[in-house]
CSV table of C-alpha atoms in Angstrom, one decimal:
chain,number,residue,atom,x,y,z
A,111,MET,CA,17.6,-17.3,-20.4
A,112,THR,CA,14.7,-18.5,-18.3
A,113,ASP,CA,11.1,-17.8,-18.9
A,114,LYS,CA,10.5,-17.2,-15.2
A,115,PRO,CA,9.6,-13.7,-14.0
A,116,ASN,CA,12.7,-11.5,-13.5
A,117,HIS,CA,11.8,-9.9,-10.2
A,118,LEU,CA,15.3,-8.9,-9.4
A,119,GLY,CA,15.9,-7.2,-12.8
A,120,GLU,CA,12.6,-5.4,-12.6
A,121,TYR,CA,13.4,-4.1,-9.2
A,122,LEU,CA,16.9,-2.9,-10.1
A,123,ARG,CA,15.7,-1.1,-13.2
A,124,ALA,CA,12.8,0.6,-11.3
A,125,ARG,CA,15.0,1.8,-8.4
A,126,ARG,CA,17.9,3.1,-10.4
A,127,ALA,CA,15.5,5.3,-12.3
A,128,LEU,CA,14.6,7.0,-9.0
A,129,VAL,CA,18.2,7.9,-8.1
A,130,SER,CA,19.5,11.2,-9.7
A,131,PRO,CA,23.1,11.6,-10.6
A,132,GLU,CA,23.3,14.4,-8.1
A,133,GLN,CA,22.1,12.1,-5.3
A,134,ALA,CA,24.7,9.5,-6.3
A,135,GLY,CA,27.5,12.0,-6.6
A,136,VAL,CA,27.9,11.4,-10.3
A,137,PRO,CA,28.6,14.3,-12.7
A,138,ASP,CA,25.6,14.9,-15.0
A,139,LEU,CA,27.0,15.7,-18.4
A,140,GLY,CA,23.6,15.6,-20.0
A,141,GLY,CA,22.4,13.5,-22.9
A,142,ARG,CA,20.3,11.2,-20.7
A,143,ARG,CA,17.4,9.5,-22.4
A,144,VAL,CA,15.9,8.1,-19.3
A,145,PRO,CA,15.7,9.4,-15.7
A,146,GLY,CA,18.0,8.2,-13.0
A,147,LEU,CA,21.3,6.5,-13.2
A,148,ARG,CA,22.8,4.6,-16.1
A,149,ARG,CA,23.6,0.9,-15.7
A,150,GLU,CA,27.3,1.5,-15.9
A,151,GLU,CA,27.1,4.2,-13.3
A,152,VAL,CA,25.3,1.8,-10.9
A,153,ALA,CA,27.9,-0.9,-11.6
A,154,THR,CA,30.9,1.4,-11.0
A,155,LEU,CA,29.5,2.8,-7.7
A,156,ALA,CA,28.7,-0.8,-6.5
A,157,GLY,CA,32.2,-2.0,-7.4
A,158,ILE,CA,31.1,-4.6,-10.0
A,159,SER,CA,31.6,-4.8,-13.8
A,160,ALA,CA,29.0,-3.2,-16.1
A,161,ASP,CA,28.7,-6.6,-17.9
A,162,TYR,CA,27.8,-8.4,-14.7
A,163,TYR,CA,25.2,-5.7,-13.7
A,164,LEU,CA,23.7,-6.0,-17.2
A,165,ARG,CA,23.3,-9.7,-16.7
A,166,LEU,CA,21.5,-9.1,-13.3
A,167,GLU,CA,19.0,-6.7,-14.9
A,168,ARG,CA,18.4,-9.0,-17.9
A,169,GLY,CA,17.9,-12.1,-15.7
A,170,SER,CA,20.8,-14.1,-17.1
A,171,ASP,CA,22.4,-14.2,-13.7
A,172,ARG,CA,20.0,-14.6,-10.8
A,173,ASN,CA,22.3,-15.6,-8.0
A,174,PRO,CA,24.4,-12.6,-6.9
A,175,SER,CA,26.0,-12.7,-3.5
A,176,ALA,CA,24.5,-10.9,-0.5
A,177,GLN,CA,27.6,-8.6,-0.6
A,178,VAL,CA,26.8,-7.6,-4.2
A,179,LEU,CA,23.1,-7.0,-3.4
A,180,GLU,CA,24.0,-4.9,-0.3
A,181,SER,CA,26.4,-2.8,-2.4
A,182,LEU,CA,23.6,-2.2,-4.9
A,183,ALA,CA,21.2,-1.3,-2.1
A,184,ARG,CA,23.7,1.3,-0.9
A,185,VAL,CA,24.0,2.8,-4.4
A,186,LEU,CA,20.2,2.7,-4.9
A,187,ARG,CA,19.7,4.4,-1.6
A,188,LEU,CA,17.4,1.6,-0.2
A,189,ASP,CA,16.3,1.7,3.4
A,190,ASP,CA,16.5,-1.4,5.6
A,191,GLU,CA,13.0,-2.7,4.6
A,192,SER,CA,13.7,-2.2,0.8
A,193,THR,CA,17.1,-3.9,1.2
A,194,THR,CA,15.5,-6.9,2.8
A,195,HIS,CA,13.1,-7.1,-0.1
A,196,LEU,CA,15.9,-6.9,-2.6
A,197,LEU,CA,17.7,-9.8,-0.8
A,198,SER,CA,14.5,-11.8,-1.0
A,199,LEU,CA,14.4,-11.6,-4.8
A,200,VAL,CA,17.4,-13.8,-5.4
A,201,ALA,CA,16.7,-17.0,-7.3
A,202,GLY,CA,17.3,-20.3,-5.6
A,203,ARG,CA,16.0,-19.3,-2.2
A,204,PRO,CA,13.4,-21.8,-1.2
A,205,ARG,CA,9.8,-20.5,-1.2
A,206,PRO,CA,6.7,-22.2,-0.1
A,207,THR,CA,4.5,-23.6,-2.8
A,208,ARG,CA,0.8,-22.8,-2.6
A,209,ARG,CA,-1.9,-25.0,-4.1
A,210,GLY,CA,-5.0,-23.2,-5.2
A,211,PRO,CA,-6.2,-19.7,-4.2
A,212,ARG,CA,-5.3,-18.3,-0.8
A,213,SER,CA,-8.2,-18.6,1.6
A,214,GLU,CA,-9.0,-15.7,3.9
A,215,THR,CA,-11.4,-16.4,6.7
A,216,VAL,CA,-12.4,-14.1,9.5
A,217,PRO,CA,-12.9,-16.0,12.8
A,218,ALA,CA,-16.4,-15.7,14.2
A,219,SER,CA,-15.0,-14.3,17.4
A,220,MET,CA,-13.4,-11.4,15.5
A,221,VAL,CA,-16.8,-10.6,13.8
A,222,GLU,CA,-18.3,-10.5,17.3
A,223,LEU,CA,-15.5,-8.3,18.5
A,224,LEU,CA,-16.0,-5.8,15.7
A,225,ALA,CA,-19.6,-5.2,16.8
A,226,THR,CA,-18.5,-4.2,20.3
A,227,LEU,CA,-15.7,-1.8,19.3
A,228,PRO,CA,-16.5,1.9,19.8
A,229,HIS,CA,-14.2,2.8,16.9
A,230,PRO,CA,-14.5,2.4,13.1
A,231,ALA,CA,-13.0,-1.1,12.6
A,232,PHE,CA,-12.9,-3.6,9.9
A,233,VAL,CA,-10.9,-6.7,8.7
A,234,GLU,CA,-8.9,-6.4,5.5
A,235,GLY,CA,-7.5,-9.2,3.4
A,236,ARG,CA,-4.1,-9.5,1.8
A,237,TYR,CA,-5.2,-7.5,-1.2
A,238,PHE,CA,-7.2,-4.9,0.8
A,239,ASP,CA,-10.6,-6.6,0.4
A,240,ILE,CA,-13.1,-5.8,3.2
A,241,LEU,CA,-13.8,-9.1,4.8
A,242,ALA,CA,-15.8,-7.8,7.8
A,243,ALA,CA,-16.7,-4.3,9.1
A,244,ASN,CA,-18.7,-2.6,11.9
A,245,PRO,CA,-21.3,0.0,11.2
A,246,LEU,CA,-19.1,2.9,12.3
A,247,ALA,CA,-16.5,1.9,9.7
A,248,SER,CA,-19.2,2.1,7.0
A,249,ALA,CA,-20.3,5.4,8.4
A,250,LEU,CA,-16.8,6.7,8.1
A,251,SER,CA,-16.8,5.5,4.5
A,252,PRO,CA,-19.6,3.6,2.8
A,253,ARG,CA,-16.9,1.8,0.8
A,254,LEU,CA,-15.7,0.2,4.1
A,255,SER,CA,-18.3,-2.5,3.8
A,256,VAL,CA,-18.0,-6.3,3.2
A,257,GLY,CA,-17.3,-7.0,-0.4
A,258,GLY,CA,-15.5,-3.7,-1.1
A,259,ASN,CA,-11.8,-3.3,-2.0
A,260,GLN,CA,-9.8,-0.4,-0.7
A,261,LEU,CA,-7.4,-0.3,-3.6
A,262,LEU,CA,-10.2,-0.1,-6.3
A,263,ASP,CA,-12.1,2.5,-4.2
A,264,VAL,CA,-9.2,4.8,-3.4
A,265,PHE,CA,-7.9,4.9,-7.0
A,266,LEU,CA,-11.1,4.8,-8.9
A,267,ASP,CA,-14.0,6.1,-6.8
A,268,PRO,CA,-14.1,10.0,-6.7
A,269,ALA,CA,-16.0,10.0,-3.4
A,270,GLU,CA,-13.3,7.9,-1.7
A,271,LYS,CA,-10.6,10.2,-3.2
A,272,ALA,CA,-12.4,13.2,-1.8
A,273,LEU,CA,-12.6,11.6,1.6
A,274,HIS,CA,-8.8,11.5,2.0
A,275,LEU,CA,-7.2,14.9,2.4
A,276,ASP,CA,-3.7,13.4,1.8
A,277,TRP,CA,-4.7,11.2,-1.1
A,278,ASP,CA,-1.2,11.2,-2.5
A,279,GLY,CA,0.3,9.8,0.7
A,280,THR,CA,-2.5,7.3,1.2
A,281,THR,CA,-2.1,5.9,-2.3
A,282,GLU,CA,1.7,5.7,-1.9
A,283,CYS,CA,1.2,3.8,1.4
A,284,TYR,CA,-1.2,1.3,-0.1
A,285,ILE,CA,1.0,0.4,-3.1
A,286,ALA,CA,4.2,0.1,-1.1
A,287,SER,CA,2.3,-2.2,1.4
A,288,LEU,CA,0.9,-4.3,-1.4
A,289,ARG,CA,4.4,-4.8,-2.9
A,290,ARG,CA,5.6,-5.9,0.5
A,291,ALA,CA,2.7,-8.3,1.1
A,292,VAL,CA,3.0,-9.9,-2.3
A,293,GLY,CA,6.8,-10.2,-2.6
A,294,VAL,CA,7.5,-12.6,-5.5
A,295,GLU,CA,4.1,-14.5,-5.2
A,296,THR,CA,2.8,-12.7,-8.3
A,297,ASP,CA,1.0,-15.7,-9.8
A,298,ASP,CA,-2.1,-15.4,-7.6
A,299,ARG,CA,-5.2,-14.9,-9.7
A,300,ARG,CA,-6.7,-12.3,-7.4
A,301,PHE,CA,-3.5,-10.3,-7.5
A,302,ILE,CA,-3.2,-10.5,-11.3
A,303,GLU,CA,-6.8,-9.4,-11.8
A,304,LEU,CA,-6.6,-6.5,-9.3
A,305,VAL,CA,-3.3,-5.1,-10.7
A,306,GLY,CA,-4.5,-5.5,-14.2
A,307,GLU,CA,-7.7,-3.6,-13.6
A,308,LEU,CA,-6.0,-0.8,-11.8
A,309,SER,CA,-3.1,-0.5,-14.3
A,310,LEU,CA,-5.7,0.0,-17.1
A,311,ALA,CA,-7.9,2.4,-15.3
A,312,SER,CA,-5.5,4.6,-13.1
A,313,PRO,CA,-2.4,6.5,-14.3
A,314,ARG,CA,-1.6,7.2,-10.6
A,315,PHE,CA,-1.6,3.5,-9.9
A,316,ARG,CA,0.7,2.7,-12.9
A,317,ALA,CA,3.1,5.4,-11.8
A,318,LEU,CA,3.3,4.1,-8.2
A,319,TRP,CA,3.4,0.5,-9.2
A,320,ASN,CA,6.4,1.1,-11.5
A,321,ARG,CA,8.4,2.6,-8.6
A,322,HIS,CA,8.6,-0.7,-6.8
A,323,ASP,CA,8.4,1.0,-3.4
A,324,VAL,CA,8.2,-1.6,-0.5
A,325,ARG,CA,7.1,-0.5,2.9
A,326,ALA,CA,5.0,-2.0,5.7
A,327,GLN,CA,1.9,-0.2,6.9
A,328,ARG,CA,2.5,1.6,10.2
A,329,GLY,CA,0.2,3.3,12.6
A,330,GLY,CA,-0.2,7.1,12.1
A,331,PRO,CA,-2.5,10.0,11.7
A,332,ILE,CA,-4.9,10.2,8.7
A,333,ARG,CA,-7.0,13.2,7.8
A,334,PHE,CA,-10.5,12.8,6.4
A,335,ASP,CA,-12.9,15.3,4.9
A,336,HIS,CA,-16.1,13.6,5.9
A,337,PRO,CA,-19.3,14.8,4.1
A,338,GLN,CA,-21.3,14.8,7.4
A,339,ILE,CA,-18.9,15.9,10.1
A,340,GLY,CA,-16.2,17.8,8.2
A,341,GLU,CA,-12.4,17.4,8.7
A,342,LEU,CA,-11.5,14.5,11.0
A,343,ARG,CA,-8.0,13.5,12.2
A,344,LEU,CA,-7.7,9.9,13.3
A,345,SER,CA,-5.0,7.4,14.0
A,346,ARG,CA,-4.9,4.2,12.1
A,347,GLU,CA,-3.8,0.9,13.6
A,348,ARG,CA,-3.3,-2.4,11.8
A,349,LEU,CA,-3.1,-5.5,13.9
A,350,GLU,CA,-2.5,-9.2,13.0
A,351,ILE,CA,-5.2,-11.6,13.8
A,352,SER,CA,-4.0,-14.8,15.5
A,353,GLY,CA,-4.7,-18.0,13.7
A,354,THR,CA,-5.1,-16.4,10.3
A,355,ASP,CA,-2.8,-16.1,7.2
A,356,GLY,CA,-3.2,-12.6,5.8
A,357,PRO,CA,-6.2,-10.8,7.3
A,358,HIS,CA,-5.6,-7.9,9.6
A,359,LEU,CA,-7.8,-5.9,12.0
A,360,VAL,CA,-7.8,-2.2,11.1
A,361,LEU,CA,-9.2,0.5,13.4
A,362,TYR,CA,-9.3,4.2,13.5
A,363,HIS,CA,-9.3,6.1,16.8
A,364,ALA,CA,-9.2,9.7,18.0
A,365,ARG,CA,-7.3,11.2,20.8
A,366,LEU,CA,-9.3,11.0,24.0
A,367,GLY,CA,-11.1,14.3,24.8
A,368,SER,CA,-10.4,15.8,21.4
A,369,ALA,CA,-12.8,17.4,19.0
A,370,ASP,CA,-12.2,14.5,16.7
A,371,ALA,CA,-13.4,12.1,19.4
A,372,ASP,CA,-16.5,14.2,19.8
A,373,LYS,CA,-17.1,14.0,16.0
A,374,LEU,CA,-16.8,10.2,16.2
A,375,VAL,CA,-19.5,10.1,18.8
A,376,LEU,CA,-21.7,12.2,16.5
A,377,LEU,CA,-20.9,9.9,13.6
A,378,ALA,CA,-21.8,6.9,15.7
A,379,SER,CA,-25.1,8.4,16.5
A,380,SER,CA,-25.8,8.8,12.8
A,381,THR,CA,-25.6,5.0,12.4
A,382,LEU,CA,-28.6,4.7,14.7
A,383,THR,CA,-30.8,7.2,12.8
A,384,PRO,CA,-31.8,7.4,9.1
A,385,THR,CA,-29.9,9.7,6.9
A,386,ASP,CA,-31.8,12.7,5.5
A,387,PRO,CA,-31.7,12.1,1.8
A,388,THR,CA,-32.0,15.8,1.1
A,389,THR,CA,-28.8,16.8,3.0
A,390,GLY,CA,-26.9,13.6,3.6
A,391,THR,CA,-26.2,14.7,7.2
A,392,GLY,CA,-28.4,12.4,9.2
A,393,SER,CA,-31.1,13.5,11.6
A,394,PRO,CA,-32.1,17.1,12.3
A,395,GLU,CA,-30.7,16.7,15.8
A,396,MET,CA,-27.3,15.7,14.4
A,397,ARG,CA,-27.3,18.7,12.1
A,398,ARG,CA,-28.1,21.0,15.0
A,399,ARG,CA,-25.3,19.6,17.1
A,400,LEU,CA,-22.8,20.0,14.3
A,401,CYS,CA,-23.9,23.6,13.8
A,402,ASP,CA,-23.6,24.4,17.5
A,403,ARG,CA,-20.0,23.2,17.6
């Protein structure tokens, strides 16, 4: 038995716990101490011996064939993205060796670009650190400012949780994306500290992390409940930045001519005037325009 992390076994255990006997077409005769499928049921459905499957979960055999893994992916109801992740966990596959912490630098040209964009925009690192942001992003959420971390904020800050109308979906997306970004490179100090802090402080994070969902972030609508301008529906785009390893440009935009686009204009105007400390809604002119809508 090796002392190396057993990523494959952890993933198999987590995913079989999420498949019910009914979903797998297995008679449920009761007496189950844990949710999901039993090891022997997974083995039978995948066409392998129970003893061999047990060795896979325990990490005593870390070199299953692609055919075996694809059979397991079918039984565990994995989509294409999750199947690709499963295949990547096999031992013996060469992986790049990193020396020292991963550096995340935002090109000066990207910082200049952010200042010109008429949308809330920021640059996020591999672990959702805010590396750069324009004023409109910080107006959308004060947590979207340099030095912040979206994971810590969305799980631990009540104000950030209240901002997201679909908090459950947002948190699921973040964790699945983090799993995909990290892969098997779980020895990074920043990653260890972040996951450790969140695991201790957030039951929601622990539950999602233990699912081992893997999914890339995709563009789509996000609904906010903003304390100044009310409900806001924006599309989120995440774009790679050429010449960098990890950072992405993220921007929110509204459909042209929509009420949401008008609200963004009002929000942008609030970044140019001091916020009224008694109401939190910016200038009197902004409050009047909001009431007139």
